[in-house]
Amino acid sequence: MSYSKSTKTIKNFDRVDGQKKRQQDGQKKHNSRLRRKCAEALTKKGGFTMRTRTKRIVALLAGTAMLGSSFASFAATDVAANDLAYKGELEIMHYSTSEESEGNGGSDGFRTVLQAWDEAHPDITLTQNVLANAEYKTQIATLAAAGDLPDVFLLQGMNTKDWAKQGLLLDLTDYIKASPYYDEYIQNYFTPFTDGDSLYGYPVLTGGTCTVVIYDKAMWKEAGYDAFPSTWEDVEKASEYFKEQGIDTVAFGNGGKWQANSDFLSTLGNRYTGPDWFLSLINKEGAAFTDDKFVEALAETQHLFTETDIFNEDYNSVTNEDAREYYISGDAAAFIGGNWDESYIWATLKENDTDKWNNMGFAVLPQPADATEAPTSQNIGLGYAVAINAKLADDPDKLAAAIDLAQEVTGPAFASYVAENYALGGLTNVGDVDLSQFDQITQDFYNYSYVDTEKCEIYDSYITNAVWDVLNTDLQSMMNGEKTPEEVAQAAQEAYEANY
């Protein structure tokens, strides 16, 4: 499935003078460095020329209003539109579908800046292969196995080490450090895309939580709670009330297998192990999946899903997209998912049910009774990065275009767009966000994500897919009562030792 070029409305926003000056001054220094690096990739070919100019890409709103007496509003975003020597096709594969962008700030920003970059480079045919997230993960893995990755694509952190060792990824270390935006990059976002001293991607999209409890304040008030409970014990008590009403207490979907890991266990596990355990696992410094604390986290997960009435009965067969509809329709009093789900729920309720929208509340996962770590933690980060096929080293001009694209879709144009339109953050720091322009729900979620909670790592942004495939499959079986926590832990450890 591909995305053809089309006219897209791009929202207008102001830029602070300091940011423009940094972008323009930094780009001047960047031109000669990028030219040299790309030329070095293939010495038998000549370099490319680049002249700096900042261009505002403007798209008119489509529709009859453009032709009538009333004037359609303009919308625009800035990209550093460099004159690139390359003329030809450049392919990018990603999962920011038009449907996803309707309620997701990161996807909207990504598509918006892609469109701006496309318009800024008419001599380059930007071919976008756009798949839904689950399909994207399957297809990109298939292409990697065949050694046939696209020119530019989104790299999941857990694939970095394996694909780097296989020679599939271009080492981007020098290009990233030469970026005109490098000083504004949030450096710890690069961690999942690092192997040794080498960087293999520009972290992309928005730094959003993977685990948030979204709850209906009015429904929980009726159940006798002024806020979502801070312990699972109290949630279980509340489930008695909601069950009498014929309502699920918390909606959750693990039909894709990854959700229980990314949206639940990654945070719950931190409540038992603390952050040092997972860092030790990443760095192969002695931690193991069979350690008692992690097994306890698995046991609590199994208990909550199989021995209580907290969750919808079909949690293992429906996806997060299905489960969030339970919350939207009022069939569930709360929902657990990621920032992408919050964006969708926010937009859907804002349009269709303002009363329920006004009652949106956010909470961290409740604390288990026997957990001793980080009761306010939630996992947050950038799980994907823009990566470049190593084969592009054979074509310096095309490589220069790919690097320019990667820098723009993760740079200040993207960061400013999502900050000013969605109160979200990306790789590039654009300073403090003035929240006064946003509704209270957006302000509350911003504070939940970036201010009021303790941060922990997203498990499957690290290590290797060979481990998570085993754990995720077994985790789903465990949540059906078909495996024990000890069996799940042992299988994960064996996969870890064999593949990492």
XYZ file of C-alpha atoms in Angstrom:
500
model
C 0.000 0.000 0.000
C 1.485 3.334 -0.984
C 0.653 6.936 -0.285
C 0.550 9.111 -3.382
C 1.313 12.806 -3.379
C -1.631 15.019 -2.569
C -2.335 18.530 -1.399
C -2.356 18.619 2.387
C -3.350 21.382 4.731
C -0.439 22.375 6.933
C -1.209 24.369 10.042
C 0.442 27.745 10.475
C 2.442 28.501 13.589
C 4.813 31.169 14.819
C 8.494 30.600 15.440
C 10.599 32.258 18.045
C 13.420 34.340 16.573
C 16.108 32.436 18.432
C 15.040 29.124 16.951
C 15.095 30.519 13.402
C 18.529 31.968 13.901
C 19.853 28.661 15.285
C 18.377 26.815 12.329
C 19.844 29.215 9.757
C 23.262 29.569 11.397
C 23.531 25.873 12.072
C 22.629 25.021 8.513
C 25.522 27.119 7.175
C 27.990 25.099 9.234
C 26.226 21.888 8.290
C 26.440 22.215 4.509
C 30.168 21.705 4.144
C 30.253 18.871 6.709
C 27.377 16.960 5.095
C 28.880 17.468 1.635
C 32.175 16.040 2.787
C 30.644 13.035 4.561
C 28.505 12.004 1.613
C 31.351 12.410 -0.843
C 33.529 10.197 1.339
C 30.930 7.442 1.088
C 31.883 6.929 -2.565
C 35.206 8.498 -3.536
C 34.894 7.662 -7.221
C 31.909 10.006 -7.496
C 31.774 13.724 -7.091
C 30.137 15.531 -4.225
C 26.899 17.449 -4.258
C 26.157 21.126 -4.028
C 23.892 22.645 -1.445
C 22.786 26.238 -0.988
C 20.913 27.145 2.151
C 17.557 28.795 2.037
C 14.561 28.623 4.317
C 11.329 28.266 2.433
C 7.792 28.430 3.724
C 5.738 25.728 2.115
C 2.133 26.780 1.793
C -0.850 24.601 0.939
C -4.321 26.061 0.379
C -7.270 24.372 1.933
C -8.867 22.163 -0.668
C -12.524 22.530 -1.509
C -15.004 24.906 -3.067
C -14.243 27.639 -0.535
C -11.092 28.332 -2.526
C -13.218 29.227 -5.545
C -16.022 31.049 -3.804
C -16.339 34.537 -2.366
C -15.065 33.524 1.067
C -11.295 33.159 1.288
C -9.897 29.865 2.564
C -7.348 30.121 5.339
C -3.694 29.373 4.708
C -1.695 26.784 6.607
C 2.028 26.213 6.546
C 5.095 24.789 8.201
C 8.792 25.544 7.777
C 11.475 23.199 6.583
C 15.087 24.011 5.763
C 14.676 23.545 2.026
C 18.214 22.797 0.854
C 19.059 22.598 -2.847
C 20.022 18.961 -3.219
C 21.848 17.546 -6.223
C 19.809 14.335 -6.259
C 17.006 14.039 -8.800
C 15.070 10.827 -8.738
C 13.021 8.568 -6.505
C 13.479 8.319 -2.746
C 11.406 5.721 -0.916
C 10.318 5.961 2.704
C 8.321 3.331 4.557
C 6.402 4.266 7.701
C 3.182 3.663 9.593
C 1.686 7.154 9.963
C -1.478 6.412 8.031
C -4.032 9.096 7.263
C -6.423 7.411 9.691
C -3.802 7.400 12.453
C -2.951 11.066 11.873
C -6.545 12.156 12.457
C -6.132 11.709 16.199
C -2.400 11.306 16.714
C -0.222 14.402 17.036
C 3.003 12.579 16.226
C 1.594 11.028 13.062
C -0.002 14.306 11.997
C 3.257 16.167 12.528
C 5.256 13.510 10.685
C 2.966 13.544 7.654
C 2.821 17.335 7.694
C 6.598 17.767 7.617
C 6.958 14.974 5.038
C 4.529 16.891 2.832
C 6.457 20.120 3.370
C 9.755 18.435 2.506
C 8.179 16.847 -0.569
C 6.908 20.219 -1.774
C 10.313 21.788 -1.141
C 12.055 19.260 -3.404
C 10.054 18.943 -6.634
C 12.941 17.207 -8.420
C 12.785 14.312 -5.955
C 9.921 11.826 -6.194
C 9.190 10.894 -2.596
C 7.454 7.510 -2.612
C 5.727 6.708 0.657
C 4.849 3.122 1.522
C 2.453 3.537 4.427
C 1.164 0.588 6.431
C -0.778 0.272 9.664
C 1.540 -0.274 12.632
C 1.076 -4.028 13.047
C 1.423 -4.657 9.326
C 4.445 -2.368 9.196
C 6.276 -4.382 11.850
C 5.685 -7.604 9.926
C 6.602 -6.187 6.537
C 9.758 -4.356 7.618
C 11.011 -7.546 9.306
C 10.346 -9.499 6.105
C 12.246 -6.943 4.036
C 15.148 -6.957 6.493
C 15.360 -10.759 6.319
C 15.523 -10.505 2.527
C 18.149 -7.745 2.636
C 15.748 -5.491 0.759
C 14.973 -2.605 3.113
C 13.600 0.693 1.715
C 15.871 3.720 1.285
C 14.509 5.313 4.442
C 12.396 3.583 7.075
C 11.461 3.570 10.749
C 13.720 1.422 12.893
C 12.389 -0.058 16.123
C 14.956 0.100 18.902
C 14.926 -3.613 19.592
C 16.103 -4.339 16.016
C 19.082 -1.986 16.109
C 21.829 -4.337 17.265
C 20.802 -7.272 15.072
C 20.341 -5.254 11.888
C 23.522 -3.280 12.502
C 25.502 -6.521 12.843
C 23.949 -7.757 9.594
C 25.141 -4.614 7.798
C 21.624 -3.465 6.942
C 21.846 -0.054 8.610
C 23.937 2.953 7.668
C 26.074 4.194 10.561
C 24.693 7.713 11.072
C 26.977 8.808 13.898
C 28.921 11.435 11.956
C 25.839 12.747 10.167
C 23.886 13.108 13.412
C 26.750 14.936 15.105
C 27.079 17.207 12.075
C 23.366 18.053 12.078
C 22.547 21.760 12.438
C 20.069 20.726 15.123
C 22.432 18.497 17.100
C 22.765 20.869 20.067
C 18.985 20.798 20.500
C 18.637 17.009 20.362
C 17.544 15.262 23.569
C 20.461 12.893 23.766
C 18.999 10.069 25.844
C 16.455 9.380 23.095
C 19.303 7.914 21.027
C 19.951 5.065 23.486
C 17.736 2.403 21.847
C 19.355 3.094 18.483
C 22.944 2.780 19.619
C 25.298 -0.159 19.207
C 28.680 0.407 20.808
C 29.712 3.926 19.849
C 27.595 4.021 16.691
C 24.213 5.683 16.163
C 21.842 4.175 13.634
C 18.813 6.423 13.636
C 17.254 9.827 14.249
C 14.608 9.198 16.972
C 11.257 10.088 15.458
C 7.667 10.969 16.305
C 6.748 12.112 19.802
C 8.136 11.192 23.185
C 4.952 9.869 24.635
C 3.983 7.457 27.342
C 3.255 3.837 26.519
C 1.268 3.301 29.715
C -1.522 5.558 30.899
C -4.805 4.834 32.623
C -7.505 6.937 30.988
C -10.625 7.022 33.124
C -14.040 8.648 33.191
C -14.081 10.882 36.262
C -17.882 10.956 36.432
C -18.204 7.162 36.312
C -15.629 6.701 39.049
C -17.274 9.438 41.130
C -20.524 7.490 40.954
C -18.598 4.422 42.123
C -17.387 6.377 45.151
C -13.912 7.452 44.018
C -12.729 11.032 43.623
C -9.828 9.821 41.458
C -8.645 6.583 39.946
C -7.359 4.304 42.744
C -3.643 4.169 43.411
C -3.658 0.463 44.345
C -4.897 -2.620 42.496
C -6.686 -3.687 45.662
C -8.965 -0.658 45.420
C -9.473 -1.170 41.687
C -10.619 -4.715 42.396
C -13.087 -3.405 44.984
C -14.423 -0.920 42.436
C -14.878 -3.725 39.917
C -17.652 -5.140 42.100
C -19.668 -1.957 41.579
C -19.024 -1.745 37.846
C -19.820 -5.421 37.350
C -23.247 -4.796 38.884
C -23.739 -2.010 36.343
C -22.777 -4.325 33.472
C -19.676 -2.263 32.789
C -16.061 -3.385 32.490
C -13.836 -1.665 35.024
C -10.785 -1.364 32.755
C -10.615 -2.057 29.023
C -7.437 -3.578 27.616
C -6.507 -5.183 24.310
C -3.624 -7.614 23.819
C -4.700 -9.110 20.511
C -1.438 -8.022 18.884
C 0.598 -9.630 21.723
C 2.860 -6.572 22.063
C 0.384 -4.529 24.097
C 0.794 -6.487 27.346
C 4.529 -5.886 27.151
C 4.637 -2.256 25.992
C 1.506 -0.934 27.692
C 1.511 -2.901 30.931
C 4.414 -5.139 31.978
C 7.104 -2.618 31.070
C 5.778 -0.322 33.806
C 4.500 -2.967 36.218
C 7.846 -4.747 36.028
C 9.651 -1.559 37.022
C 7.487 -1.393 40.146
C 9.075 -4.683 41.250
C 12.612 -4.534 39.849
C 13.444 -0.828 39.784
C 15.344 0.700 36.845
C 18.777 -0.802 37.525
C 17.594 -4.332 36.771
C 16.570 -3.501 33.213
C 19.723 -1.472 32.547
C 21.723 -4.490 33.688
C 19.718 -6.650 31.292
C 20.422 -4.266 28.400
C 24.134 -4.126 29.165
C 24.433 -7.868 29.927
C 25.717 -7.156 33.420
C 24.103 -10.045 35.255
C 20.343 -9.439 35.455
C 18.106 -12.245 34.209
C 14.444 -12.696 33.322
C 14.385 -15.487 35.892
C 15.251 -13.121 38.744
C 12.683 -13.321 41.538
C 11.491 -9.718 41.220
C 10.646 -10.048 37.544
C 8.873 -13.367 38.140
C 6.819 -11.614 40.823
C 5.797 -8.993 38.260
C 4.700 -11.764 35.890
C 2.736 -13.430 38.696
C 0.945 -10.168 39.491
C 0.098 -9.694 35.822
C -1.389 -13.175 35.643
C -3.333 -12.613 38.858
C -4.853 -9.332 37.690
C -6.000 -10.699 34.337
C -7.078 -14.228 35.296
C -8.190 -14.028 38.924
C -10.040 -10.704 39.105
C -12.969 -9.115 37.275
C -11.084 -5.915 36.505
C -10.620 -6.364 32.748
C -12.862 -7.138 29.787
C -13.065 -10.900 29.211
C -11.825 -10.665 25.611
C -8.621 -8.750 26.454
C -6.424 -11.332 24.726
C -8.362 -11.356 21.453
C -9.108 -7.671 20.864
C -6.556 -4.989 20.021
C -5.941 -1.706 21.796
C -7.979 -0.038 19.023
C -10.949 -2.256 19.920
C -10.525 -1.820 23.668
C -10.427 1.961 23.524
C -13.800 1.867 21.763
C -15.186 0.116 24.860
C -14.146 3.150 26.868
C -15.426 5.652 24.293
C -18.834 3.957 24.172
C -19.141 3.860 27.972
C -18.885 0.074 28.154
C -15.741 0.433 30.265
C -14.988 2.938 33.029
C -11.279 3.134 32.178
C -8.763 2.083 29.541
C -5.040 1.302 29.606
C -2.974 2.132 26.536
C -0.392 4.501 25.118
C -0.184 8.116 24.058
C -1.444 7.203 20.579
C -4.631 5.874 22.154
C -5.046 9.032 24.229
C -4.798 11.164 21.087
C -7.470 9.105 19.362
C -9.797 9.083 22.364
C -9.339 12.822 22.873
C -10.218 13.617 19.261
C -13.147 11.206 19.081
C -14.776 12.390 22.295
C -14.108 16.031 21.532
C -16.112 15.660 18.338
C -18.829 13.288 19.479
C -19.269 13.419 23.271
C -18.119 16.626 24.947
C -19.469 15.591 28.354
C -17.351 12.455 28.398
C -14.426 14.402 26.936
C -14.621 16.895 29.803
C -14.464 14.000 32.252
C -11.253 12.455 30.905
C -8.743 11.794 33.677
C -5.244 10.288 33.697
C -3.530 8.063 36.220
C -0.489 5.822 36.516
C -0.864 2.072 36.848
C -1.983 1.247 40.389
C 0.707 -0.095 42.705
C 0.681 -3.830 43.554
C 0.588 -4.621 47.281
C 3.950 -6.412 47.247
C 5.812 -3.976 44.947
C 8.335 -1.622 46.540
C 9.612 0.515 43.653
C 8.520 3.685 41.840
C 4.744 3.901 42.494
C 4.327 6.879 40.125
C 6.377 5.495 37.231
C 5.282 5.243 33.602
C 7.323 4.214 30.575
C 8.087 6.907 28.040
C 10.497 7.366 25.151
C 10.859 7.339 21.400
C 10.491 3.766 20.221
C 11.349 4.353 16.571
C 14.024 6.215 14.629
C 14.446 7.248 11.014
C 17.089 4.889 9.640
C 18.777 4.671 6.244
C 19.553 1.613 4.165
C 23.305 0.953 4.196
C 23.201 0.531 0.404
C 22.706 4.288 0.003
C 26.414 4.700 0.807
C 26.933 3.839 -2.873
C 25.083 6.982 -4.003
C 26.266 10.145 -2.185
C 23.664 12.436 -3.758
C 20.782 10.161 -2.847
C 22.285 9.659 0.605
C 22.447 13.422 1.112
C 18.740 13.666 0.261
C 17.889 10.860 2.675
C 19.857 12.496 5.486
C 18.223 15.844 4.810
C 14.803 14.187 4.974
C 15.672 12.400 8.226
C 16.871 15.628 9.837
C 13.801 17.611 8.855
C 11.156 15.095 9.974
C 12.860 14.939 13.393
C 14.046 18.551 13.616
C 12.580 21.886 14.711
C 9.847 21.939 12.060
C 8.374 18.747 13.495
C 9.081 19.603 17.125
C 7.488 23.030 16.881
C 4.449 21.668 15.097
C 3.658 19.007 17.684
C 4.503 21.293 20.616
C 2.325 24.159 19.474
C -0.539 22.064 18.141
C -0.578 19.097 20.513
C 1.608 19.900 23.546
C 3.924 17.030 22.633
C 7.691 16.738 22.379
C 10.073 15.017 19.970
C 13.809 14.597 19.494
C 14.522 18.302 19.079
C 14.062 20.598 22.062
C 12.086 23.743 21.284
C 11.996 25.150 24.811
C 9.138 25.517 27.268
C 5.650 24.924 25.971
C 3.035 27.558 26.801
C 0.136 25.393 27.924
C -2.290 28.284 28.360
C -3.472 27.959 24.777
C -4.557 24.367 25.320
C -7.691 22.898 26.857
C -7.495 21.475 30.362
C -7.462 17.850 29.154
C -4.402 18.482 27.008
C -2.677 20.311 29.853
C -3.415 17.438 32.216
C -1.976 14.875 29.815
C 1.125 16.967 29.181
C 1.748 17.150 32.928
C 1.116 13.424 33.288
C 3.591 12.638 30.511
C 6.393 15.093 31.223
C 6.022 16.662 34.686
C 4.171 14.740 37.389
C 5.378 11.163 36.920
C 8.598 9.200 37.235
C 9.987 7.869 33.955
C 11.039 4.303 33.213
C 12.185 2.477 30.092
C 10.047 0.833 27.422
C 11.137 -2.816 27.414
C 10.784 -3.547 23.715
C 12.693 -0.459 22.649
C 15.807 -2.433 23.615
C 17.483 -5.843 23.413
C 16.201 -7.804 20.378
C 12.984 -8.829 18.715
C 13.972 -12.494 19.066
C 13.536 -12.144 22.833
C 10.320 -10.149 22.762
C 8.651 -12.462 20.255
C 9.089 -15.292 22.739
C 8.070 -13.261 25.780
C 5.055 -11.647 24.122
C 3.686 -14.961 22.855
C 4.201 -16.650 26.214
C 2.829 -13.635 28.060
C -0.401 -13.950 26.131
C -0.565 -17.653 26.999
C 0.136 -16.851 30.641
C -2.692 -14.315 30.635
C -4.936 -17.139 29.431
C -3.774 -19.278 32.348
C -1.945 -21.687 30.027
C 1.612 -21.035 31.288
C 3.119 -20.237 34.652
C 5.147 -17.087 35.339
C 8.195 -19.280 35.933
C 7.814 -20.949 32.539
C 7.479 -17.578 30.832
C 10.555 -16.229 32.587
C 12.649 -19.297 31.756
C 11.737 -19.208 28.061
C 12.517 -15.493 27.868
C 15.893 -16.051 29.531
C 16.757 -18.834 27.108
C 15.868 -16.595 24.155
C 17.935 -13.795 25.688
C 20.995 -16.006 26.105
C 20.651 -17.435 22.613
C 20.028 -14.226 20.715
C 21.493 -11.263 22.598
